[in-house]
Structure formats: C-alpha cells, structure tokens
PDB file of C-alpha atoms in Angstrom:
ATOM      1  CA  UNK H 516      73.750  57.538 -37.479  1.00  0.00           C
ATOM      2  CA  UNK H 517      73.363  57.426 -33.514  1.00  0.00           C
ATOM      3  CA  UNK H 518      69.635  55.554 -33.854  1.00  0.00           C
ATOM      4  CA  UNK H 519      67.086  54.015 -36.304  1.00  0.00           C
ATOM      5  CA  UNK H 520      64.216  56.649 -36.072  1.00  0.00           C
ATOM      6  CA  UNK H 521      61.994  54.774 -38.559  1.00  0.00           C
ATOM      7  CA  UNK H 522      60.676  53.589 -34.986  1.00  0.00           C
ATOM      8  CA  UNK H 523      59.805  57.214 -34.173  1.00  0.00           C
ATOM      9  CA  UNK H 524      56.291  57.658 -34.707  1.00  0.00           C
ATOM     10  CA  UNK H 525      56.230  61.864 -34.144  1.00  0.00           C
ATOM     11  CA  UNK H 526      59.110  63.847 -34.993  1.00  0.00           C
ATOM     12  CA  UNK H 527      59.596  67.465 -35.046  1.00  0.00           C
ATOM     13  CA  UNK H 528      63.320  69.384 -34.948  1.00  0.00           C
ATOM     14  CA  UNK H 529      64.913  71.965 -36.056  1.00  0.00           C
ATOM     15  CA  UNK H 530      68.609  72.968 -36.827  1.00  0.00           C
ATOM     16  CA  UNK H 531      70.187  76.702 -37.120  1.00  0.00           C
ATOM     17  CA  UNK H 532      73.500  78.062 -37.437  1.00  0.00           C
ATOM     18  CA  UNK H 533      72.638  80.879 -34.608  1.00  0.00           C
ATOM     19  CA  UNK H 534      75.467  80.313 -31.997  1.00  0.00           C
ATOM     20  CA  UNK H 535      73.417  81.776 -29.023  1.00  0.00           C
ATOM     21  CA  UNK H 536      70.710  79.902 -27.300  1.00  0.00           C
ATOM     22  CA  UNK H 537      69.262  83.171 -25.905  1.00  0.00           C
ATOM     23  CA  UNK H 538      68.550  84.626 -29.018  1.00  0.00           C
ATOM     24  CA  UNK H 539      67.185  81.576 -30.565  1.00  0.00           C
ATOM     25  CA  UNK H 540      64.751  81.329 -27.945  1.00  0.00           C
ATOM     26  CA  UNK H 541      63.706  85.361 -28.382  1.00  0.00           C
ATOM     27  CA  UNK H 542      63.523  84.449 -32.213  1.00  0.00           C
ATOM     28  CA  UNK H 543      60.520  81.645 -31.638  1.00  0.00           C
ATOM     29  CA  UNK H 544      58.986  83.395 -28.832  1.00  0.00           C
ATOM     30  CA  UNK H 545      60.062  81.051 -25.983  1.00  0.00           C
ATOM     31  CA  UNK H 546      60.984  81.534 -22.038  1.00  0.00           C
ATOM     32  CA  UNK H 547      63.061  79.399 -19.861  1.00  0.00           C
ATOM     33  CA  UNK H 548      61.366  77.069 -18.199  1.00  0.00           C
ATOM     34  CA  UNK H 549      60.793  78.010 -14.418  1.00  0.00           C
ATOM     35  CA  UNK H 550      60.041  74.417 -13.492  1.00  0.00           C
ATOM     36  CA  UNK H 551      63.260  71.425 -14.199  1.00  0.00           C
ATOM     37  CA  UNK H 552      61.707  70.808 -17.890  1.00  0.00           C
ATOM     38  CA  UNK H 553      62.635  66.893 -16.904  1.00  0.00           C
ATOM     39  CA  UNK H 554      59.515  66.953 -14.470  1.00  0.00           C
ATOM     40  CA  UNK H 555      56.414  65.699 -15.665  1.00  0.00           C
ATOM     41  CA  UNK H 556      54.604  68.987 -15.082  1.00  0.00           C
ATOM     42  CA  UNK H 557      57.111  71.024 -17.228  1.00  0.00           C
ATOM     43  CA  UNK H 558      55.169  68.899 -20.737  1.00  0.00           C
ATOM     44  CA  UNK H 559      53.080  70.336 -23.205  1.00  0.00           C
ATOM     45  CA  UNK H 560      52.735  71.406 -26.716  1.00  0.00           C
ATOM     46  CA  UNK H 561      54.885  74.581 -25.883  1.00  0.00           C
ATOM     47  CA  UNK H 562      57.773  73.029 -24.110  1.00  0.00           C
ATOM     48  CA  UNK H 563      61.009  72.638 -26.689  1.00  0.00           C
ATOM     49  CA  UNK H 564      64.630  72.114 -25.420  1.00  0.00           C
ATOM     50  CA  UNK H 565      67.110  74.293 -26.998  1.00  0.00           C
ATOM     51  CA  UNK H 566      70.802  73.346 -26.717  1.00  0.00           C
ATOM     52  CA  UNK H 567      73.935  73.558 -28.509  1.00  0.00           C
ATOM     53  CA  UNK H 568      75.079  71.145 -31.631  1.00  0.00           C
ATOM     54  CA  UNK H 569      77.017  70.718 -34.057  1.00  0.00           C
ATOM     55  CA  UNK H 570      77.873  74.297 -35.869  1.00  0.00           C
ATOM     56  CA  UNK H 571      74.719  75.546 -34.444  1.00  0.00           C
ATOM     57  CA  UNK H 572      71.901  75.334 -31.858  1.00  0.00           C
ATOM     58  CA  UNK H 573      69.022  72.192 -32.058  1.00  0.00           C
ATOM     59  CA  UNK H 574      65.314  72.930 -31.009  1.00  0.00           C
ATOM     60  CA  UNK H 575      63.324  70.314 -30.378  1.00  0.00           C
ATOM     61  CA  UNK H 576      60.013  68.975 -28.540  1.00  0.00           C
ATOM     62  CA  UNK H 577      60.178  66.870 -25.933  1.00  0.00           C
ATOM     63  CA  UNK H 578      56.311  66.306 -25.602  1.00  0.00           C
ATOM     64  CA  UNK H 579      55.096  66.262 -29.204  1.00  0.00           C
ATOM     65  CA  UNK H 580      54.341  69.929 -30.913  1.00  0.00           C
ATOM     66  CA  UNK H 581      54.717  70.987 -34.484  1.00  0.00           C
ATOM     67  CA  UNK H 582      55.486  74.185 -33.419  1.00  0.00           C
ATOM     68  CA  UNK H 583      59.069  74.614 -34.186  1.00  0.00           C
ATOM     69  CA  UNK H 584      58.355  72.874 -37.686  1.00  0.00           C
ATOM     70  CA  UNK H 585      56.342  76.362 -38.792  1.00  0.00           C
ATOM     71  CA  UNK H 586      56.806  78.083 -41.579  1.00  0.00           C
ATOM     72  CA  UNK H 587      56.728  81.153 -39.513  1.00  0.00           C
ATOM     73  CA  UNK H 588      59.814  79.930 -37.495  1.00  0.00           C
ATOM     74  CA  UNK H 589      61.968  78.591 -40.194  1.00  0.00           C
ATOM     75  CA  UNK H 590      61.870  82.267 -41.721  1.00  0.00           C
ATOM     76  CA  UNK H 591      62.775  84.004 -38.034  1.00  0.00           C
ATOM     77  CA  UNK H 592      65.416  81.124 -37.554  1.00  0.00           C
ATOM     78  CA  UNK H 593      66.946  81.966 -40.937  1.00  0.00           C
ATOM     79  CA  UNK H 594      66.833  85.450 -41.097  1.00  0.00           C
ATOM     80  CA  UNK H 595      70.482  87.988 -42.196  1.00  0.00           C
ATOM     81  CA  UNK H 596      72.263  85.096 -43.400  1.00  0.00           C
ATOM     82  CA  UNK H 597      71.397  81.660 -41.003  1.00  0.00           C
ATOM     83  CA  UNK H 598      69.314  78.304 -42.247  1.00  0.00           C
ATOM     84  CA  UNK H 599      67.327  76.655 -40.429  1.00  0.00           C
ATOM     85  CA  UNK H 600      66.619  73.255 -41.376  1.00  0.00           C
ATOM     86  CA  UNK H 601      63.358  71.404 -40.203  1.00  0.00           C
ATOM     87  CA  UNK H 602      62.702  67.595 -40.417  1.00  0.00           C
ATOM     88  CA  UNK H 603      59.366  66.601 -39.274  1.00  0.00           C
ATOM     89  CA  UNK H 604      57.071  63.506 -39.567  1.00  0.00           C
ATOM     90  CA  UNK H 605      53.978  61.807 -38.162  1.00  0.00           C
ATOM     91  CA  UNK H 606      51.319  64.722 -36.998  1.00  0.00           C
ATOM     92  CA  UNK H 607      53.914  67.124 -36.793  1.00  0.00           C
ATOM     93  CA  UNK H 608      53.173  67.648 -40.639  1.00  0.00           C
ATOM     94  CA  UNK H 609      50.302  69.938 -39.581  1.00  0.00           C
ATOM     95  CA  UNK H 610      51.477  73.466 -40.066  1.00  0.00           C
ATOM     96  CA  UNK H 611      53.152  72.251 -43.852  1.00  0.00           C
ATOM     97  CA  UNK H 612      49.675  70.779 -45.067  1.00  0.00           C
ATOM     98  CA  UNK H 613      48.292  73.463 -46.962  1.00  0.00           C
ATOM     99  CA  UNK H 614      45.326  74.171 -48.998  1.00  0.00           C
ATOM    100  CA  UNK H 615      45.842  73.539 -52.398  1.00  0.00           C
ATOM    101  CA  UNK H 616      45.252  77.618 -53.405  1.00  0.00           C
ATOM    102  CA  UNK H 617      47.329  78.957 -50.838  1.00  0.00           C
ATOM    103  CA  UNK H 618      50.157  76.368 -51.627  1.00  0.00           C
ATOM    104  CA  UNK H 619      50.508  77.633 -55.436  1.00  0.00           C
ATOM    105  CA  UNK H 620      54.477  77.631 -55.510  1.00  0.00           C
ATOM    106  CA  UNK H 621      54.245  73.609 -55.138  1.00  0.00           C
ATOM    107  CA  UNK H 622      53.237  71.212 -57.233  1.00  0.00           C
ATOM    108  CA  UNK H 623      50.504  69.340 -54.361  1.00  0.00           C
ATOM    109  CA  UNK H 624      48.441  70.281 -51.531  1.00  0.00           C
ATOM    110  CA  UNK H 625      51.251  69.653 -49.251  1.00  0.00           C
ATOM    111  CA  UNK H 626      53.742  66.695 -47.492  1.00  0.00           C
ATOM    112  CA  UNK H 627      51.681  63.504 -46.167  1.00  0.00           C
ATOM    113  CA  UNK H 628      54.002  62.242 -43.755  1.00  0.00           C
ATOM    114  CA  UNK H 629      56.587  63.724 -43.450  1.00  0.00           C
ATOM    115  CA  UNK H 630      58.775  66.955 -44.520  1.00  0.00           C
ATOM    116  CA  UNK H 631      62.076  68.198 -45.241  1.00  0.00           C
ATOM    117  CA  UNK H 632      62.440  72.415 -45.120  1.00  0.00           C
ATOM    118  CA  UNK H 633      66.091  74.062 -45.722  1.00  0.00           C
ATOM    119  CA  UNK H 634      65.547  78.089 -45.383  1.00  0.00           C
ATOM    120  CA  UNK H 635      68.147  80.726 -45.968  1.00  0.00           C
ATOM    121  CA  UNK H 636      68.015  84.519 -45.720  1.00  0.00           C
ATOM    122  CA  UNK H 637      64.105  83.991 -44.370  1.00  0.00           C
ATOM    123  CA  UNK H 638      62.759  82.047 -47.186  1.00  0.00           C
ATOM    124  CA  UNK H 639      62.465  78.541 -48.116  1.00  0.00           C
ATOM    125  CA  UNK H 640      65.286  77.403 -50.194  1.00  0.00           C
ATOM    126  CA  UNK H 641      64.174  73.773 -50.766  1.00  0.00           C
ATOM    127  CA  UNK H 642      61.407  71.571 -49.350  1.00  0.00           C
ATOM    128  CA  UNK H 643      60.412  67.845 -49.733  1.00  0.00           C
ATOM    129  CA  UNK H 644      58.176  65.061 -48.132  1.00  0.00           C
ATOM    130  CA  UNK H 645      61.252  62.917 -47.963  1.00  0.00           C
ATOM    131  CA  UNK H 646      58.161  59.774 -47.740  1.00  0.00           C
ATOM    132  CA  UNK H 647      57.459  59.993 -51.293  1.00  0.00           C
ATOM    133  CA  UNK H 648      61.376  61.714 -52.749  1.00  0.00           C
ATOM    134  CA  UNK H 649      62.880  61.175 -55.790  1.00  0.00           C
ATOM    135  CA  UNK H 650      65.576  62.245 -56.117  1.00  0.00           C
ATOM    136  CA  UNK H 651      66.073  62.489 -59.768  1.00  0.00           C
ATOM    137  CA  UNK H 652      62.321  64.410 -60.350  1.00  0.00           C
ATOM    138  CA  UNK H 653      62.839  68.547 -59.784  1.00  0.00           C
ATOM    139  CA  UNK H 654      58.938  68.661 -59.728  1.00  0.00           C
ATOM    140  CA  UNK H 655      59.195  66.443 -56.037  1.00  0.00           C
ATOM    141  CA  UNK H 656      60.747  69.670 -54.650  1.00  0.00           C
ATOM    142  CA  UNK H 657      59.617  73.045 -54.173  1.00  0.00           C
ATOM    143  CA  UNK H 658      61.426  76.243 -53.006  1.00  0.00           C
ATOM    144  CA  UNK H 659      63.639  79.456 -54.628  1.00  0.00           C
ATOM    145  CA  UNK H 660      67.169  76.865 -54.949  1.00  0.00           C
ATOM    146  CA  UNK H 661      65.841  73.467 -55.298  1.00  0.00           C
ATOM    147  CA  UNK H 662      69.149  72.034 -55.543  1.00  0.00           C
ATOM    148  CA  UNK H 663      70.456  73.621 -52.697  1.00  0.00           C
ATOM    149  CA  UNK H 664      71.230  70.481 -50.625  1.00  0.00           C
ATOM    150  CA  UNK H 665      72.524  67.985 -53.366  1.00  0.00           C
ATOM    151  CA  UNK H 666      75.521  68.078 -51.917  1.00  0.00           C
ATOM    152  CA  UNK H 667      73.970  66.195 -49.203  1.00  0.00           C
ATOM    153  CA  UNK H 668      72.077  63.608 -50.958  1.00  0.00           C
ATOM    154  CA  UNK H 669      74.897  60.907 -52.132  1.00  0.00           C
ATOM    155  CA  UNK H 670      74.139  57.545 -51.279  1.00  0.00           C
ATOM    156  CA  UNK H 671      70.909  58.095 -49.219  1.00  0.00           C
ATOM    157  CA  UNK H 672      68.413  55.902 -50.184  1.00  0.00           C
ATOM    158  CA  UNK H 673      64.793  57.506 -49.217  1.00  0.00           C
ATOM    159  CA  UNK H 674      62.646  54.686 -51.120  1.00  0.00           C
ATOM    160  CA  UNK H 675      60.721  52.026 -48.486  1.00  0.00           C
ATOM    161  CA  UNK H 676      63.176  49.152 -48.020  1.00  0.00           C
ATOM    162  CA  UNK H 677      61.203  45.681 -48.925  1.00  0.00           C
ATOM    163  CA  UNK H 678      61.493  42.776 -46.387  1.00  0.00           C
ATOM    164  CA  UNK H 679      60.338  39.030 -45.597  1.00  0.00           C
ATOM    165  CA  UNK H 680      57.921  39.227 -42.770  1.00  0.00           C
ATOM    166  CA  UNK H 681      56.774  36.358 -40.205  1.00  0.00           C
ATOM    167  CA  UNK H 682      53.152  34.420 -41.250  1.00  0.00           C
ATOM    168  CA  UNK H 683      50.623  36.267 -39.054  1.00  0.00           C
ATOM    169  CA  UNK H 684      49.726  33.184 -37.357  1.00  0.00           C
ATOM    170  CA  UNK H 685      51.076  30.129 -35.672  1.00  0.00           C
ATOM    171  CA  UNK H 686      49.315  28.123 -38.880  1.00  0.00           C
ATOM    172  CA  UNK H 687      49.950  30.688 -41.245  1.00  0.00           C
ATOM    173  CA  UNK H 688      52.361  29.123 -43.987  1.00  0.00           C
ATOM    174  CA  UNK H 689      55.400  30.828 -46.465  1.00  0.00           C
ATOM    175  CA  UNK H 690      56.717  34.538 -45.926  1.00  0.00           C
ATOM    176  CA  UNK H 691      54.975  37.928 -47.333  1.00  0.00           C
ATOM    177  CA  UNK H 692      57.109  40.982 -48.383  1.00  0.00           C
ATOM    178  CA  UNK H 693      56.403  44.185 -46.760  1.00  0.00           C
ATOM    179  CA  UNK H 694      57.878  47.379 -46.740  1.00  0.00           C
ATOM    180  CA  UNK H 695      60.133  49.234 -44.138  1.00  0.00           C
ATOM    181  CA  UNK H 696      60.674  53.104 -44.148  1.00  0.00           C
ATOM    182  CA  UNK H 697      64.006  54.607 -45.000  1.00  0.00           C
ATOM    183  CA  UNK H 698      63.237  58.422 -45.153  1.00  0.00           C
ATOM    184  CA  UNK H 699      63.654  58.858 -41.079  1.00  0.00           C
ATOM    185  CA  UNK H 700      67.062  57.612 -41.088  1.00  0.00           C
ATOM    186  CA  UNK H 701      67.683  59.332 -44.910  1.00  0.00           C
ATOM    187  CA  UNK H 702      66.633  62.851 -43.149  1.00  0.00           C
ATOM    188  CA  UNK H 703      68.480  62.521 -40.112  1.00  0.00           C
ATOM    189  CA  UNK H 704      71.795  61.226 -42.270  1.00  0.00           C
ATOM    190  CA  UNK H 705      71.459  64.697 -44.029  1.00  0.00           C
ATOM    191  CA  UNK H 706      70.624  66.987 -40.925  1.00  0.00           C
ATOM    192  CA  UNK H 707      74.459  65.171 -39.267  1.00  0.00           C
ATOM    193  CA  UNK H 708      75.990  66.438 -43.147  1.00  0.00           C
ATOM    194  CA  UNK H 709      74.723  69.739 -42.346  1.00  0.00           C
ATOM    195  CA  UNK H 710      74.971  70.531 -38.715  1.00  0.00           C
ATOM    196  CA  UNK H 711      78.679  68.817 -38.732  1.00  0.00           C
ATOM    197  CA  UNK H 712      78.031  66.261 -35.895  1.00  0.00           C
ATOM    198  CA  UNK H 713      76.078  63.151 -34.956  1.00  0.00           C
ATOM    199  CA  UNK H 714      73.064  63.282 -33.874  1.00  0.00           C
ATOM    200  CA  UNK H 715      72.405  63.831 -30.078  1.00  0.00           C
ATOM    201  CA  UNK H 716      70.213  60.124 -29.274  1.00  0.00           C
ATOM    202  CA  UNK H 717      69.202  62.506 -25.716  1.00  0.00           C
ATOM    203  CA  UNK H 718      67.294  65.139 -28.271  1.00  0.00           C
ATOM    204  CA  UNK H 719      64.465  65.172 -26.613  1.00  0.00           C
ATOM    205  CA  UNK H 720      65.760  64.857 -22.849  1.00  0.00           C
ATOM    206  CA  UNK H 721      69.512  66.307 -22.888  1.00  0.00           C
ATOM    207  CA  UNK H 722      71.277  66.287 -19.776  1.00  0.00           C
ATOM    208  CA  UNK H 723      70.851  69.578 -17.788  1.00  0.00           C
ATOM    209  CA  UNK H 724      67.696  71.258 -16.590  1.00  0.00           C
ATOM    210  CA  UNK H 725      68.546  74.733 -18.579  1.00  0.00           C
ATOM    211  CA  UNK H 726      68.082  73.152 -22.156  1.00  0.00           C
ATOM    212  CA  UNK H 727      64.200  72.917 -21.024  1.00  0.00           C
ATOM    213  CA  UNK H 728      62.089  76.414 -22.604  1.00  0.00           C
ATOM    214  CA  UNK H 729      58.565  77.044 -23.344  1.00  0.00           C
ATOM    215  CA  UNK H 730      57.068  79.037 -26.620  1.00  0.00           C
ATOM    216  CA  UNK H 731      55.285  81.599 -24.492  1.00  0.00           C
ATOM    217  CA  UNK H 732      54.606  83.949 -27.581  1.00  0.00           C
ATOM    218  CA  UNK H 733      54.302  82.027 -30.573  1.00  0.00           C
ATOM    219  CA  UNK H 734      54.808  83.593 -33.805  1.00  0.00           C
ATOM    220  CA  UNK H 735      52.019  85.420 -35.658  1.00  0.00           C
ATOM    221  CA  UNK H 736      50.559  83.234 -38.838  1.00  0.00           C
ATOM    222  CA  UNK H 737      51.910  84.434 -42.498  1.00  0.00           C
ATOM    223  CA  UNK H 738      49.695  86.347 -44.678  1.00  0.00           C
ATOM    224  CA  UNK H 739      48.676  84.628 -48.187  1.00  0.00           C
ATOM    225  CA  UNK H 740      51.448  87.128 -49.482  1.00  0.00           C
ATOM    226  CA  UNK H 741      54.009  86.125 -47.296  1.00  0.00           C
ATOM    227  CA  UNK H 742      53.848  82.439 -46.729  1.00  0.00           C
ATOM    228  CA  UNK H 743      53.748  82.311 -51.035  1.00  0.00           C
ATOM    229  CA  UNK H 744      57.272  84.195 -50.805  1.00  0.00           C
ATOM    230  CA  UNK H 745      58.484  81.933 -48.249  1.00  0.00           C
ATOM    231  CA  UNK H 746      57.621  78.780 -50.416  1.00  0.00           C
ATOM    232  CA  UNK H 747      59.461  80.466 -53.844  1.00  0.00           C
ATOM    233  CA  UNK H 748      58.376  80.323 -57.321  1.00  0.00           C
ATOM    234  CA  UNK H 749      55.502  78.413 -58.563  1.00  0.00           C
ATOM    235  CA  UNK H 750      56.372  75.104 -60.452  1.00  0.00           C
ATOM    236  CA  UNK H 751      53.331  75.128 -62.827  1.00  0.00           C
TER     237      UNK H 751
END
C-alpha cells in the first residue's frame, strides 16, 4: 500500500489490461485535453487522466465524476478478452444504485458506499460493496463467476476496525470505542494484486500534461435487457 485512502472521501478508478491509452480513451468516449489538464480550468465532471500502470492502463478523475465507474464503461473496457476493474466509494456510487426491479440479478437495491466491479469479456464477473463484505456469504456478491477474485482476497480484512477515541471535551472523562473503515485500503490492496504494481499516490494528478482527457461522448445508458446481462444470473 502507497497511502491510507480510508481518508478519501470520493473515489472513483478504474483498471484495464488494454495496453494503449488511445484506444482506451476511444472506448469511454474521451478527447485529449486541449488545455494542461493541471490548470484549474481543465476540471469538471468529464475530465479523467488516463496513463499507464501496472499490466494495464488506470483511468481516473481528478475532479470528482462517477463516470468511469459505469456499468456502461466497465463492459466497453472489458470487451474480446480484457477486465476492467472499478473501485468506487463516497457519491461516486451513483451509476451502481439501482432500482430494486431493474437490479433483479442481486440480492439488494444496490452498494451504499461503496463498490467493487471485476468485468471480463463485457459482463460483470463479480461485484461487491466492499463496506458491508463478507467474505464467507456467496449471497454478498453478485455477478456470472462470483469467485472470480478469491485469489485476491487472503488476509484482507474489509470489516470496520474498532478503536479508543479522545473524550469529546476538555471535561469529558474515560475513552469511547468507535469504528474506523478498512474496505478503502482492502480494495486498493486487491486492485495492486491485480494490476501487478503499487498504487500510483499521483492518481489523480500524474506528472505530465498528456495523461489529462475529457469524456466528450459519454456512453449511451444500457437497456433493462442489457444492464440485467451485464449483472449475471439472479441470486433469488
């Protein structure tokens, strides 16, 4: 681990085996930037930074967005044969949470906090909200091969870690027990396992102005049909 992101508030990335930058960019619909995407006019929702990592390229948002955390481009991203791997929290969550009829392959109306979404060969092999994972209960996934990242899993610990806190005041007396997130740093340890490399703690400003793009075309919404397909087999 390169940083604790449990002090991250908004998160959104995503990892793919593609080995060109270019064509990840044409896959999600984005443009170079024609402005250094380190100025302050270059942030928006749309701007992401795509750059090499790892076995693969990274796409992430430096100004918050949930748009690389879309169903719609984790199925371009892992089309003929790539995964894409998206870990998301805070209001990045948006595009997971679901009605409950439209999300029929999973067991709830969708991820709280945060999410966890490993596609293959355009469809979701296995998806979690790390925030409330156990790891021993196949209902807490969903997805065609829930157990398609187990081999990623030993000793991560995604359960809120329990501490002694400070009295909230100067007169306040003894020491309460309150509970710290693990899941950020749990979901990060497992992108690292996958992507073959530590993660980069200049994600969201790498050095280089040509990392900097922005989603000028953003992918078309799923169909009822097709987002069910993406999500695999219902659990009930």
């Amino acid at each position: 681990m390169t940083m604790l992101y449990s002090t991250v508030s908004d998160f959104c990335t995503v990892f793919t085996t593609h080995d060109d930058i270019g064509t990840v960019a044409s896959l999600i619909g984005a443009v170079p930037l024609t402005v250094d995407y380190r100025m302050p006019e270059a942030y928006n929702e749309s701007t992401v930074t795509i750059m090499r990592w790892g076995e693969g390229i990274l796409v992430t948002h430096p100004y918050y967005s949930d748009l690389c955390a879309r169903q719609e481009a984790m199925r371009s991203l892992s089309r003929d044969g790539h995964l894409a791997v998206c870990v998301t929290w805070g209001i990045s969550i948006a595009p997971w949470s679901k009605t409950r009829s439209r999300m029929d392959p999973w067991r709830s109306a969708g991820a709280l906090f945060a999410y966890f979404a490993y596609a293959v060969n355009g469809r979701l092999e296995v998806g979690f909200d790390p925030d409330e994972f156990d790891k021993s209960d196949p209902a807490a996934r969903c997805g065609w091969n829930t157990g398609a990242v187990d081999a990623y899993l030993h000793d991560l610990d995604f359960s809120p870690l329990m501490v002694e806190t400070q009295p909230l005041s100067e007169g306040g007396s003894g020491q309460s027990r309150g509970a710290v997130s693990q899941h950020e740093d749990a979901c990060i340890t497992m992108l690292e396992r996958i992507a073959g490399a530590a993660f980069p703690i200049d994600h969201k400003r790498p050095a280089g102005p040509h990392v900097g793009f922005t989603i000028a075309t953003p992918l078309p919404a799923m169909s009822d049909a097709d987002f069910t397909h993406f999500m695999g087999p219902s659990l009930s």
